[in-house]
Every structure is written in C-alpha cells, then in structure tokens.
Coordinates of C-alpha atoms and ligand atoms in Angstrom, one line a residue:
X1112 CA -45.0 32.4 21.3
X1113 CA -44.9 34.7 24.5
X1114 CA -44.1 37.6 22.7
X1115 CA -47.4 37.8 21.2
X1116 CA -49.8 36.5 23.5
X1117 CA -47.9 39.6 25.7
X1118 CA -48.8 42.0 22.8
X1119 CA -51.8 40.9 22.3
X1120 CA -53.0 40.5 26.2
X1121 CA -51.9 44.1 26.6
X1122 CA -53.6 45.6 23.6
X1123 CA -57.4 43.9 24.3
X1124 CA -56.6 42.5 27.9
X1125 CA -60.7 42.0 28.1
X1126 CA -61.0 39.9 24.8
X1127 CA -61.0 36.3 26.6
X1128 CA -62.3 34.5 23.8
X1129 CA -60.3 35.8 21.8
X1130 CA -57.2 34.7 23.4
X1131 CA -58.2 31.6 23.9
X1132 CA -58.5 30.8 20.0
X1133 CA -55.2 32.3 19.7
X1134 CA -53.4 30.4 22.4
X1135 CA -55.2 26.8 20.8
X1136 CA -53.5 27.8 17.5
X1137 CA -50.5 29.4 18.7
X1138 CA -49.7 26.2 20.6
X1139 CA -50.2 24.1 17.6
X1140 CA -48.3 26.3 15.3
X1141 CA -45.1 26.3 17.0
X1142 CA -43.3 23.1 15.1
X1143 CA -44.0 24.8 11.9
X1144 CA -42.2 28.0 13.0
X1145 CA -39.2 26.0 14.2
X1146 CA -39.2 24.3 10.7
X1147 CA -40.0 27.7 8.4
X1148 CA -37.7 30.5 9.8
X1149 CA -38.9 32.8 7.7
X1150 CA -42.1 32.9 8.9
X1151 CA -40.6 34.3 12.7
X1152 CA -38.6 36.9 10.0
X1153 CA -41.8 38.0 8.3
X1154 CA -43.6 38.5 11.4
X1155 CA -46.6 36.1 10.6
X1156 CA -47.9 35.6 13.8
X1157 CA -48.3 39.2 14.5
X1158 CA -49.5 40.1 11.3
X1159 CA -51.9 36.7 11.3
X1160 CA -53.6 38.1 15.1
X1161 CA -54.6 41.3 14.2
X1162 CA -57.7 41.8 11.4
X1163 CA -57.4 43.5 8.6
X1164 CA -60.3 46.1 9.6
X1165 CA -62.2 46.2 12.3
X1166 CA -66.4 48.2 11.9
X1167 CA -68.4 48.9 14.8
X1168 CA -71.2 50.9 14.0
X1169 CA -74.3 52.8 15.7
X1170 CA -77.9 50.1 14.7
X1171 CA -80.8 52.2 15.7
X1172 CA -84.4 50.5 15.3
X1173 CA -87.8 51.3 16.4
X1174 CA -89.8 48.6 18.7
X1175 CA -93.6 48.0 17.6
X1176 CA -94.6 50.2 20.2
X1177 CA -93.0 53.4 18.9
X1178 CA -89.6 53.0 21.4
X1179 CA -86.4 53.3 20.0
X1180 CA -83.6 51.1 20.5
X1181 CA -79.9 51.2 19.8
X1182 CA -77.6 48.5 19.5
X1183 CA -73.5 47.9 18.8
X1184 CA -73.2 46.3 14.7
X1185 CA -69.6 44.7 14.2
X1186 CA -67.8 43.1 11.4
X1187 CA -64.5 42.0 11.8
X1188 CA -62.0 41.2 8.4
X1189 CA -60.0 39.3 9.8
X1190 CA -57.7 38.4 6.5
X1191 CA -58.3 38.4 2.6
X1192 CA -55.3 36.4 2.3
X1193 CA -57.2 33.2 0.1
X1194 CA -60.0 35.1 -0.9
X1195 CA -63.2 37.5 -0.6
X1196 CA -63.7 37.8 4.0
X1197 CA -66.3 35.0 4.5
X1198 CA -68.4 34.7 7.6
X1199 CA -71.6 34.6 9.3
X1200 CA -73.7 37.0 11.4
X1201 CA -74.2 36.9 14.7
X1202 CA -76.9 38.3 16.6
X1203 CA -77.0 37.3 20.3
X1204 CA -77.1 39.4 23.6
X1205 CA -73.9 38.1 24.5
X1206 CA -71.7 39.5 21.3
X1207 CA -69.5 42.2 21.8
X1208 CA -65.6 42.2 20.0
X1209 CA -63.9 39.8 21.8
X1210 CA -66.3 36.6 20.8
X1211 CA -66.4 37.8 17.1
X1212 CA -62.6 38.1 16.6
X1213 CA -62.3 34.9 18.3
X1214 CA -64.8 33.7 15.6
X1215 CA -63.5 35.4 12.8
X1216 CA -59.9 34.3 13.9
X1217 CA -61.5 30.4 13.4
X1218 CA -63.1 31.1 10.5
X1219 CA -59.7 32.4 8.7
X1220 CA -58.1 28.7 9.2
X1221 CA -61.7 26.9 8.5
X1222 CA -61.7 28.3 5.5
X1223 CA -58.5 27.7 4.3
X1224 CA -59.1 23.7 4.5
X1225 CA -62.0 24.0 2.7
X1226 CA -59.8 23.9 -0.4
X1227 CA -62.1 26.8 -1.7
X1228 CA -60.6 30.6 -2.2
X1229 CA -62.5 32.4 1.0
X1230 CA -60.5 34.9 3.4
X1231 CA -62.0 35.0 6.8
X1232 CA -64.5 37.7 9.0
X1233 CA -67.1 37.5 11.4
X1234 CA -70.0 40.2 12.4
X1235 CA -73.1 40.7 14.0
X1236 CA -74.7 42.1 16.9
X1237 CA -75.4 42.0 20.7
X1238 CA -79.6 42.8 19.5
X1239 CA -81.5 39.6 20.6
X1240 CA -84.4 38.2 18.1
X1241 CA -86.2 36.0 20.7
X1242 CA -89.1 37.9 21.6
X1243 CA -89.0 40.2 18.8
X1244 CA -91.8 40.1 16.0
X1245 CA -91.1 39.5 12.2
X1246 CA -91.6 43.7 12.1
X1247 CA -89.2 44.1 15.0
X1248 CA -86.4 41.6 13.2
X1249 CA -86.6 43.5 10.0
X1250 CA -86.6 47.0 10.9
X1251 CA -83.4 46.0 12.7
X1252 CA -81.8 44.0 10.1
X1253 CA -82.8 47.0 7.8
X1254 CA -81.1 49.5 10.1
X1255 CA -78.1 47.0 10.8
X1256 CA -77.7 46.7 6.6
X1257 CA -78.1 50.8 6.0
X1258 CA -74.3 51.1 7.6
X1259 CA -72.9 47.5 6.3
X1260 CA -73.6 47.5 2.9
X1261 CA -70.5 50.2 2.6
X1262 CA -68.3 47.5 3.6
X1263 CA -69.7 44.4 2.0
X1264 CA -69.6 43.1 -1.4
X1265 CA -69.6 39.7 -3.8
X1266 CA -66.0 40.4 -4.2
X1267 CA -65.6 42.1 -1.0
X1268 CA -67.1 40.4 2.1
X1269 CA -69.8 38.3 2.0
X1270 CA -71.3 37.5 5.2
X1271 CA -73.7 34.6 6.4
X1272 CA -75.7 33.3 9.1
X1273 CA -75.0 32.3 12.6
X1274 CA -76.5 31.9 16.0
X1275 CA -79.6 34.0 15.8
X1276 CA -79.2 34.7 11.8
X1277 CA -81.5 32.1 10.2
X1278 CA -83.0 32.2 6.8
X1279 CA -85.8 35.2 8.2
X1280 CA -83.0 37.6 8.7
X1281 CA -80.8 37.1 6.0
X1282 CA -84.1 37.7 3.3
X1283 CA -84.5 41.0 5.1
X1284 CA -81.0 41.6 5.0
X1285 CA -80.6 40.6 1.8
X1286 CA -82.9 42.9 1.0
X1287 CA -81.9 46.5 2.3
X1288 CA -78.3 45.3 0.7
X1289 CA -80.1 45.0 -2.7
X1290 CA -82.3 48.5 -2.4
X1291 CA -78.9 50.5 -1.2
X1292 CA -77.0 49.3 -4.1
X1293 CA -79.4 48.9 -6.5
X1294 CA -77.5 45.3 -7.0
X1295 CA -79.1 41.5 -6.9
X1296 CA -75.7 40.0 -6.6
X1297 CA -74.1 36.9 -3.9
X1298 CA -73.6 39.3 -1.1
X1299 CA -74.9 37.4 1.3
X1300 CA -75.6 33.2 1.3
X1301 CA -78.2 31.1 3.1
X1302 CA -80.3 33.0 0.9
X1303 CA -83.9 31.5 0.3
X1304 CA -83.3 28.5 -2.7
X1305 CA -86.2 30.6 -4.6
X1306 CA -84.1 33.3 -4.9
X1307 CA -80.3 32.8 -5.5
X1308 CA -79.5 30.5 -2.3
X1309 CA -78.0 26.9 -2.5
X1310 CA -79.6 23.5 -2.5
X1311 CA -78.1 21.8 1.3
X1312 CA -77.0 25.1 2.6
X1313 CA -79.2 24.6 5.5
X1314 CA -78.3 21.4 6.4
X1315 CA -74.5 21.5 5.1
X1316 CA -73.4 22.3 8.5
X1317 CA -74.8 19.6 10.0
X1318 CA -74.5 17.2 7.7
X1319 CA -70.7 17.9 7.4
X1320 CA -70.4 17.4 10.6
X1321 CA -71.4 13.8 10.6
X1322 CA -69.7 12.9 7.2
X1323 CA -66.7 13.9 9.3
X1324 CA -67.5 11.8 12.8
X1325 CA -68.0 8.6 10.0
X1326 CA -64.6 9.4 8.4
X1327 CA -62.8 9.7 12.0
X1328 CA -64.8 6.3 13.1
X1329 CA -63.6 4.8 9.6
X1330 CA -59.9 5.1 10.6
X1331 CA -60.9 2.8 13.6
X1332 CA -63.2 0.5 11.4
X1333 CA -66.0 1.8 13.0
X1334 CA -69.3 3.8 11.4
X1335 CA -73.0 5.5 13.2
X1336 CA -74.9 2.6 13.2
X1337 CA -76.4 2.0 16.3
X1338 CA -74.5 4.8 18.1
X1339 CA -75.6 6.6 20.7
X1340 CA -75.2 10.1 20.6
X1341 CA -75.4 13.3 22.4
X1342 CA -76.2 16.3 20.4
X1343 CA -76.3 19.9 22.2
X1344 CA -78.5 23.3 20.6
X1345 CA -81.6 23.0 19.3
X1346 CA -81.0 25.3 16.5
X1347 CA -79.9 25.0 12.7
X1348 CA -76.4 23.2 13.0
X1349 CA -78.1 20.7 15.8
X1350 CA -81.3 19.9 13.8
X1351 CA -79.4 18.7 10.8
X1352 CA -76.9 16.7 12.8
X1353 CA -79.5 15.3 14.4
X1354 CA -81.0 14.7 11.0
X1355 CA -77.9 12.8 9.2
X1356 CA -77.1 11.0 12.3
X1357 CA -80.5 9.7 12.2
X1358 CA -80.3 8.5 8.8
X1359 CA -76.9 6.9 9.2
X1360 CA -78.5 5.0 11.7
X1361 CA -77.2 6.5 15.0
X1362 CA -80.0 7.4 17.9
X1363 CA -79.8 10.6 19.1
X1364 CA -81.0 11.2 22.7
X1365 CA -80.6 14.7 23.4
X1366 CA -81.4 18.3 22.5
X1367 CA -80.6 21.7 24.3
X1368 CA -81.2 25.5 23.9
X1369 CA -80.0 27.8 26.7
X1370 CA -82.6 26.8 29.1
X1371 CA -82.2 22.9 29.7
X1372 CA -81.8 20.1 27.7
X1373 CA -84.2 17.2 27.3
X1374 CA -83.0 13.4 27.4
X1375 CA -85.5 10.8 25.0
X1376 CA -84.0 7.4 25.7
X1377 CA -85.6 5.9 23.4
X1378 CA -84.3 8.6 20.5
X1379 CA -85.1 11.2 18.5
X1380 CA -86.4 10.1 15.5
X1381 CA -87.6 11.7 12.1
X1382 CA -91.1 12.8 13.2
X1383 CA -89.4 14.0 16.8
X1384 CA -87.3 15.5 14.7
X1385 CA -90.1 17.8 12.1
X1386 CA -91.6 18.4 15.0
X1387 CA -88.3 20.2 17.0
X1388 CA -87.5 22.0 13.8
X1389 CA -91.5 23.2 13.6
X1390 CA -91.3 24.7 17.5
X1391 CA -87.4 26.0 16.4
X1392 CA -88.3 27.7 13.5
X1393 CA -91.4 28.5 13.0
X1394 CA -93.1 28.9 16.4
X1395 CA -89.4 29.9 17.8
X1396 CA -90.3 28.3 21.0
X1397 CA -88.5 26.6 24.0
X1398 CA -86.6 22.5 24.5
X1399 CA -88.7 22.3 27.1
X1400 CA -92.1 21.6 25.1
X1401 CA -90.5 18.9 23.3
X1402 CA -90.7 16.8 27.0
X1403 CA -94.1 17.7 27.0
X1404 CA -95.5 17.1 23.8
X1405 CA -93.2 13.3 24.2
X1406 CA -93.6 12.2 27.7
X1407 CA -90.8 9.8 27.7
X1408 CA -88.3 12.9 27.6
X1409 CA -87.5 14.2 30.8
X1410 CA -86.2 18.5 30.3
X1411 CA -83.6 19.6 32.5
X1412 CA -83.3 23.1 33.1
X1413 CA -79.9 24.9 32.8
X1414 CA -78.0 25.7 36.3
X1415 CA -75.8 28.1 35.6
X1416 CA -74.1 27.4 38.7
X1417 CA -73.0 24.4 37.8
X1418 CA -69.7 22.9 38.1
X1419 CA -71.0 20.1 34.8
X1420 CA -73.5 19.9 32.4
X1421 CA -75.5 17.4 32.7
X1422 CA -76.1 16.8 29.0
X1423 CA -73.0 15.3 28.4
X1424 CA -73.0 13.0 31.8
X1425 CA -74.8 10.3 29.8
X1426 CA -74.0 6.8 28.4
X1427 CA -73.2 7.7 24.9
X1428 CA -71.0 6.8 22.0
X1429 CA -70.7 9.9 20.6
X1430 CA -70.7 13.6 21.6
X1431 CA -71.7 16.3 19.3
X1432 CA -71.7 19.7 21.0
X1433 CA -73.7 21.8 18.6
X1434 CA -74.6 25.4 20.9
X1435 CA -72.4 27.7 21.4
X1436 CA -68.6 28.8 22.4
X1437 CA -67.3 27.2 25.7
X1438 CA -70.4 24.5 26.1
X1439 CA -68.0 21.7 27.3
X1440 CA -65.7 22.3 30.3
X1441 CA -62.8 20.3 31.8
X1442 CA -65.5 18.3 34.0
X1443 CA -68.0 17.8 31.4
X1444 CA -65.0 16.9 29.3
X1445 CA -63.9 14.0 32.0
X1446 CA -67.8 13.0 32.2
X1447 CA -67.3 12.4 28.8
X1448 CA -64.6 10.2 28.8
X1449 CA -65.3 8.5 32.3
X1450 CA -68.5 7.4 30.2
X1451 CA -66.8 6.0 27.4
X1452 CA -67.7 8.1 24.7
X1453 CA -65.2 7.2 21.5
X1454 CA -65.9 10.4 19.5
X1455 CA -66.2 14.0 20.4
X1456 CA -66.9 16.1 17.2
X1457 CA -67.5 19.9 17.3
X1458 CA -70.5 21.6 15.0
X1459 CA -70.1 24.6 17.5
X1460 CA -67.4 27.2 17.0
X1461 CA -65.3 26.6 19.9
X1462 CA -67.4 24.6 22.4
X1463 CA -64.4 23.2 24.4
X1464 CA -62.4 25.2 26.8
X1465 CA -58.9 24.3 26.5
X1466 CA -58.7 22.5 30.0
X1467 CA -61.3 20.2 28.2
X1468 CA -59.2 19.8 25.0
X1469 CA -56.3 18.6 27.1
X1470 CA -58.4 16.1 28.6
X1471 CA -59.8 14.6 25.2
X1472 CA -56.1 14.5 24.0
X1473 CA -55.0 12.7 27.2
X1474 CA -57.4 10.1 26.6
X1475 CA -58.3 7.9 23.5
X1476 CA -61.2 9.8 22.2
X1477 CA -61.7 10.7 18.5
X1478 CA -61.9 14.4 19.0
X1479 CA -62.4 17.1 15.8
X1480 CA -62.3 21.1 16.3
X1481 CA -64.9 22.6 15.0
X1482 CA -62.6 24.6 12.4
X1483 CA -62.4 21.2 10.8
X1484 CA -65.8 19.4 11.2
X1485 CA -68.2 22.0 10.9
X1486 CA -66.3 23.7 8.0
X1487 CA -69.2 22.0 5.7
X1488 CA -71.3 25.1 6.4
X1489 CA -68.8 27.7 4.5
X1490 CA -67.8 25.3 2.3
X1491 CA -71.8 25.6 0.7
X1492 CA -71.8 29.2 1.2
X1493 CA -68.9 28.9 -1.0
X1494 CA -70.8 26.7 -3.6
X1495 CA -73.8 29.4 -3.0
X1496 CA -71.6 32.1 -4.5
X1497 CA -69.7 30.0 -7.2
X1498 CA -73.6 29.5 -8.5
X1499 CA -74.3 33.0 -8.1
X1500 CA -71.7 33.7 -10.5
X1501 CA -72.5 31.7 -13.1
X1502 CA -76.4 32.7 -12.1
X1503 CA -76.7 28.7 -12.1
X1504 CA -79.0 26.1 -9.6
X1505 CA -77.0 22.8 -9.3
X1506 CA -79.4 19.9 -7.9
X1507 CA -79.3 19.4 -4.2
X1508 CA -77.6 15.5 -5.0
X1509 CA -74.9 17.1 -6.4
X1510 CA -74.1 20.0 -3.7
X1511 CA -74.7 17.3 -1.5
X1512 CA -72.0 15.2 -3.3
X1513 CA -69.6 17.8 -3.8
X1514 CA -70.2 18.5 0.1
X1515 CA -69.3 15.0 1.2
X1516 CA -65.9 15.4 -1.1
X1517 CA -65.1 18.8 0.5
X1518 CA -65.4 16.6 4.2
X1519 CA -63.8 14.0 2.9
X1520 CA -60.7 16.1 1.5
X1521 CA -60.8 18.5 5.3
X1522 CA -60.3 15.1 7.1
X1523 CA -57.3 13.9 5.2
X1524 CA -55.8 16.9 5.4
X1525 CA -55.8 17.3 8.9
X1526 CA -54.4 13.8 9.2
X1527 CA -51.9 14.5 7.1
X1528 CA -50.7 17.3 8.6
X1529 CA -50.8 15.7 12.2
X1530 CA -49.0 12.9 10.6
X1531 CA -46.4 15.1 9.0
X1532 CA -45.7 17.0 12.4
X1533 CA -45.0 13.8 14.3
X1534 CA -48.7 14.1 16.2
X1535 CA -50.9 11.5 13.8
X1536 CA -54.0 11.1 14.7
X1537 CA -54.5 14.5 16.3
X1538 CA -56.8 16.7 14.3
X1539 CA -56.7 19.6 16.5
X1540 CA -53.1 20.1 15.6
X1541 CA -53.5 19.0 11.9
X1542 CA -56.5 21.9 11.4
X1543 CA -54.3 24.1 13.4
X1544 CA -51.4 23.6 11.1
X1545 CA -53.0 22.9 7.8
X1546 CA -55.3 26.0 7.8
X1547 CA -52.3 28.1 9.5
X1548 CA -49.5 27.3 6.5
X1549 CA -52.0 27.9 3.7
X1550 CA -53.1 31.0 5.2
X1551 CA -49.4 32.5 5.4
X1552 CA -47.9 31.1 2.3
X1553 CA -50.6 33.4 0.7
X1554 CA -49.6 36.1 2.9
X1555 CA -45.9 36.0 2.1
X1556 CA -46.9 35.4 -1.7
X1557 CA -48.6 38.9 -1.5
X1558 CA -46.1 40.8 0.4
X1559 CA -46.4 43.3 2.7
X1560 CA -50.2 44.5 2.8
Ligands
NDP901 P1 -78.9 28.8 16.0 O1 -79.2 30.2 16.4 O2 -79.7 28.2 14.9 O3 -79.0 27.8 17.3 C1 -78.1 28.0 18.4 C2 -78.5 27.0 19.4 O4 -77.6 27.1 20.5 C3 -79.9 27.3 20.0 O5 -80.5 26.1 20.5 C4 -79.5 28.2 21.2 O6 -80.5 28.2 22.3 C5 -78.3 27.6 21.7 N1 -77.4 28.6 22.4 C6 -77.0 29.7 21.9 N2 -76.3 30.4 22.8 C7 -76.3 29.6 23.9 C8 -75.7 29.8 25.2 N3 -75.0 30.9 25.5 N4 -75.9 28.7 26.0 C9 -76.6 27.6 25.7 N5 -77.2 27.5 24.5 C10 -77.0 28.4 23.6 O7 -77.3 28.8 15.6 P2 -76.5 27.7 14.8 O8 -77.1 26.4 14.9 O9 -76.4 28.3 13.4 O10 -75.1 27.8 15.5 C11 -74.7 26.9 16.5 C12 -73.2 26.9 16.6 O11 -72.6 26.4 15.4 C13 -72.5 28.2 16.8 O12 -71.3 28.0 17.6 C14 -72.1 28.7 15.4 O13 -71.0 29.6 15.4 C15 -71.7 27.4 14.8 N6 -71.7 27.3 13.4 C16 -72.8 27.6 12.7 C17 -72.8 27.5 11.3 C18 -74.0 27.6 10.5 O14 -73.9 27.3 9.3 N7 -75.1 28.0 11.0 C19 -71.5 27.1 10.6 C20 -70.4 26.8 11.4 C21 -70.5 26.9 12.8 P3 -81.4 29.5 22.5 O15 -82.5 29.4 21.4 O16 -82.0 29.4 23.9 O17 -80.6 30.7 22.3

C-alpha cells in the first residue's frame, strides 16, 4: 500500500482529506489484494485514486449592491465504472479540491453498495449562502450552472445536494441547466416533488441512517426505544435523524451548527423538532435560538480551541454525528466510549478522524461509516432518476419501503463482507471491501479506460 500513498502524497501533498479517505480504504482493502492478484497486475489501486476528470472553473456573480464576486466551481468524476458520476454539491467557505475528492472518493464505494448502477463524483463551491439573499443565491447558482451544464447530464453526471445545497439552490440550479439546454430532463435530484423530484428524498438521508443503527442494534437484540441519543448538525441529514429516531421511540437531546450545540434533557420532540427545521430552513437562522425559544436547553458555543467537543461528552446510548467531515476526534471518540455509548453511526461524510476509528474498533461499540449508513440519501436520488425516466411519481410509502430494503440489503452486505474477510462484525472494513470489489470488477470488465 506504500507505493501509492507515496504517489499520491507527492502528487497533491496539501489534499489531507483526501488522503485520509484513501488511507481508511487502502488499509481495509489490503486482504482482498492478497487474495485477487490480478488486481496488484491491473494496477487497481492507482487507477481507483485518481478521478476520471477533474473541472475547476471561474463562478462570477454580482452582490445586491452592484459588487462583483468571484468564486472557485469544482466537480470532480471520480469513476463511471457502475454507472452515470452521482454526487452532491457543495457549497461552503471551507471547499477547495482536497475535501471534494475525498468526498467524491466515498461516494464511488457508497454507491456501489447501494445495489443501484451510479458511478461516483462530487462538486461545489467555496461561495457561502449564509448571509446571502434568495437574489444573491440564484444569481450565483445561475453563474455556477452557465459553466457546469457542459459537463453534466441524465446519462452523464447528475449532481445533488450537500452541505449548503438545499432544495432553494438546486430549483435555481435546476433551472439555468434547463434554459442552457433547452432540456427538462433528471439532471439534477432533490428537485422540488411538484416538479420531477422524489417522494422521501429529503428525509432519505436521515431516515436511512436510522433504519441502519436499528439493523446494527438488531444483531445485538437491541432496537431505539428509549435510547438516548446524540445527534450533531442542525441541517437536512440531522433534522430527519432526529425525526425517525423520534418516531422509533429514541430521545434525542442534542443539536449543533458550527457555532455551539444546545443540550434539551428532556428531548427533542416533534413540535421541537418543526420548530428547528422552521429556524433551519426557512428563517436560516442560528442553534442557539432554539435554547431560547425552550428554556430547559442550555446552547454551548463552539471553542475551536478545544481539545473535545463537548457534544458528544454526554450520557448517551447512541451517537449520531450528522455535521460535517472530521467532527469526532480521538478524545471525543474516548468520551464516547468512557460514557458507554453502544452505537456510533455516521450520517456525515467522514466525521471520524482515523485516531477516533481506531478507538471505536478497540472498544465494543457498534460503529457504521458513513459510506454505509448514510448511503440512503443516493440511494433516493437514484429512485429520483429511475422515475424521471419513466416520467413516473411512485407514493412516498413505497419510496419509503423500497428505501428501508436498500438499508436493509447495505447492512448485510457489509456484514458479510467483514465476515468473509475474517473481521465479522466490523462494518468499516465490510463497506471498505464490498464497495471496493464491485467497483473494480467493473473496472477490469471494461478494460483499460
Ligand atoms: P446542511 O447544509 O443541511 O447542514 C449541515 C449542518 O452541519 C449545519 O448544521 C451546519 O452548521 C453544520 N456544519 C457544516 N459545516 C460545519 C463545520 N465546519 N463545523 C460544524 N458544523 C458544521 O448539510 P447536510 O445535512 O446535507 O449534510 C451534513 C453532512 O451529511 C455532510 O457531511 C454531508 O456530506 C453528509 N451527507 C449529506 C447527504 C444529503 O443527502 N444531504 C447525503 C449523504 C451525506 P452551519 O449552518 O453553522 O454551517
């Protein structure tokens, strides 16, 4: 595996991100390289680390004010190997190349378990929408569309949503794709269910998430009810976690966005709940006003100093990190298990450095990548474009149902493949390896491209 790490830590020495996704898979991968020869041969790691095409483009916009802007547009193919490049948009200060290949690297091997055919990318922007008016948002998302639509397509690339990419933006980018081309086809999904998006693709993160923690807790005879749980982000992937763990009976007791965190012993419940997702959404305002609309939350501002997180220093069952990339570090990571949580189950891309993964796999916890247990998300923006096909609406019960299978089929796979690879019970390797064999076995099927 040093040989490639080498290349690849001399070609983009500054992608850290990236290199950390690589090393978690490379590290997982290595049994099935002993066991398949041919794959060393055919050069599959090498090929598998570098994307298919890379686009970085020039997004100039116009403030309301008359100023003009400019900011850095990506979108990373990663590999077509199973399928059109499927992946969401990202617009936050923070992106630059490293954090979207590391993304679009995940997203290849997500995917691939979601036993639909969808190769893997990633894109977005380092523009930030907080603070920006509805005007602001969609001259940019115009400006950022009038240089991707070359690249995109139904049978193409067909992006999504991410941190910062809601519902708001992809109708305006939706838009500007279907003016340039003159086309109303499934370019994009999270579309607006009025016109051409899917039934439970706004929850289906979320709620896939969950499905999966009540599978792992299954295989210990254990379900939600009555769990206590710790959910991180405020934003679409954390409100519908919050929302199924909720109705499966579980009390949630925490909420974050990059400012603090509040703690509500006595739970989030369903009307805490529509009224997060009204200051989230629709006012797009802070956590913080959620301890003083509810005065027995107390809000924590975010040190970012720190040497923990305080979030996930509570009594809890279970720990759903639901933010962003790198959330959950080796000392939150011990908090976590010091406090006896069973289950750690990732709706963030990425949350856990790997000094935290090694301590989860030391101990006893229940612990799913988020390849695996937020895969739900794709797996409906899959669905979305199987519908737009056939220019059909299927009823939310059965997206919904056909969801829960997908989650269902993800976890057994990953157990499987742990099991086959002498590691059962470790779903970071079984991801790793499921996603990672299906992947090249395509690859090798299609030759040398
Ligand atoms: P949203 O933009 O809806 O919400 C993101 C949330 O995370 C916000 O509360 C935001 O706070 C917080 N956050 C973002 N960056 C940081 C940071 N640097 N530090 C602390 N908090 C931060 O995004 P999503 O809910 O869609 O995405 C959340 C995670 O889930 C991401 O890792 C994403 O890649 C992953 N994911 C999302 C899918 C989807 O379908 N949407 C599918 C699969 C994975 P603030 O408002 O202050 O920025």
């Amino acid at each position: 595996m040093e040989p490639i790490m080498e290349i690849i830590l001399s070609r983009d020495p500054e992608q850290k991100e990236f290199h950390q996704a690589v090393t978690e898979v490379l590290e997982s991968v290595k049994p099935v390289l002993d066991k398949n020869p041919e794959y060393r041969h055919e050069k599959v790691l090498e090929r598998i680390v570098e994307p298919e095409r890379v686009i970085i483009f020039r997004v100039p916009w116009m403030d309301d004010r008359g100023e003009i802007h400019v900011n850095r547009g990506f979108r990373v193919e990663m590999n077509s190997a199973l399928g059109p490049y499927k992946g969401g948009l990202r617009f936050h200060p923070s992106v630059n190349l490293s954090i979207l290949k590391f993304l679009a690297f995940e997203q290849v091997f997500k995917n691939a378990l979601t036993t639909l055919s969808l190769g893997g990318g990633k894109g977005g922007s380092d523009f930030d929408p907080k603070g920006k008016s509805d005007s602001e948002v969609m001259r940019f998302c115009q400006s950022f569309m009038s240089e991707l639509f070359r690249h995109i397509g139904p049978d193409t690339d067909v992006p999504a949503g991410d941190i910062g990419v809601g519902a708001r933006e992809i109708g305006y980018l939706f838009g500007m794709y279907k003016k340039l081309k003159n086309e109303f086809t499934g370019v994009l999904t999270g579309k607006s269910v009025n016109w051409g998006g899917s039934l439970i693709r706004p929850e289906a993160t979320g709620y896939g998430c969950v499905y999966f923690a009540a599978e792992m807790l299954a295989t210990r005879n254990s379900t939600l009810e009555k769990k206590v749980c710790l959910v991180s982000g405020s934003g679409n992937v954390a409100q519908y976690t919050t929302e199924k763990l909720i109705e499966m009976g579980a009390k949630v007791v925490t909420l974050s966005d990059s400012s603090g965190y509040i703690f509500d012993e006595r739970g989030i419940d369903k009307e805490k709940l529509e009224y997060v997702k009204t200051l989230k959404n629709i006012k797009r305002g802070r956590i913080k006003e959620y301890a003083e609309k509810f005065s027995e939350a107390v809000y924590t501002p975010t040190d970012p100093g720190a040497a923990f997180n305080p979030l996930w220093n509570h009594q809890a069952d279970c720990a759903f990190p639901c933010a962003t990339q790198n959330e959950i570090n080796e000392n939150d990571a011990q908090n976590l298990v010091n406090n006896n949580v069973q289950l750690v189950c990732e709706g963030a891309n990425m949350p856990t450095t790997i000094e935290g993964i090694n301590v989860f796999q030391d101990s006893n916890i229940l612990y799913a990548p988020g390849k695996a247990a937020n895969a739900g998300g794709v797996a409906v923006s899959g669905l979305e474009m199987s519908q737009n096909s056939m220019r059909l609406n299927w009823p939310r019960q059965e997206v919904e149902h056909r969801l829960q299978i997908i989650m269902k089929s993800i976890h057994k796979t990953c157990l499987d493949a742990a099991e086959d690879y002498g590691t059962p019970g470790n779903y970071l390797i079984g991801a790793n390896i499921a996603g990672f064999v299906k992947v090249v076995e395509a690859m090798l099927d299609q030759g040398l491209v």
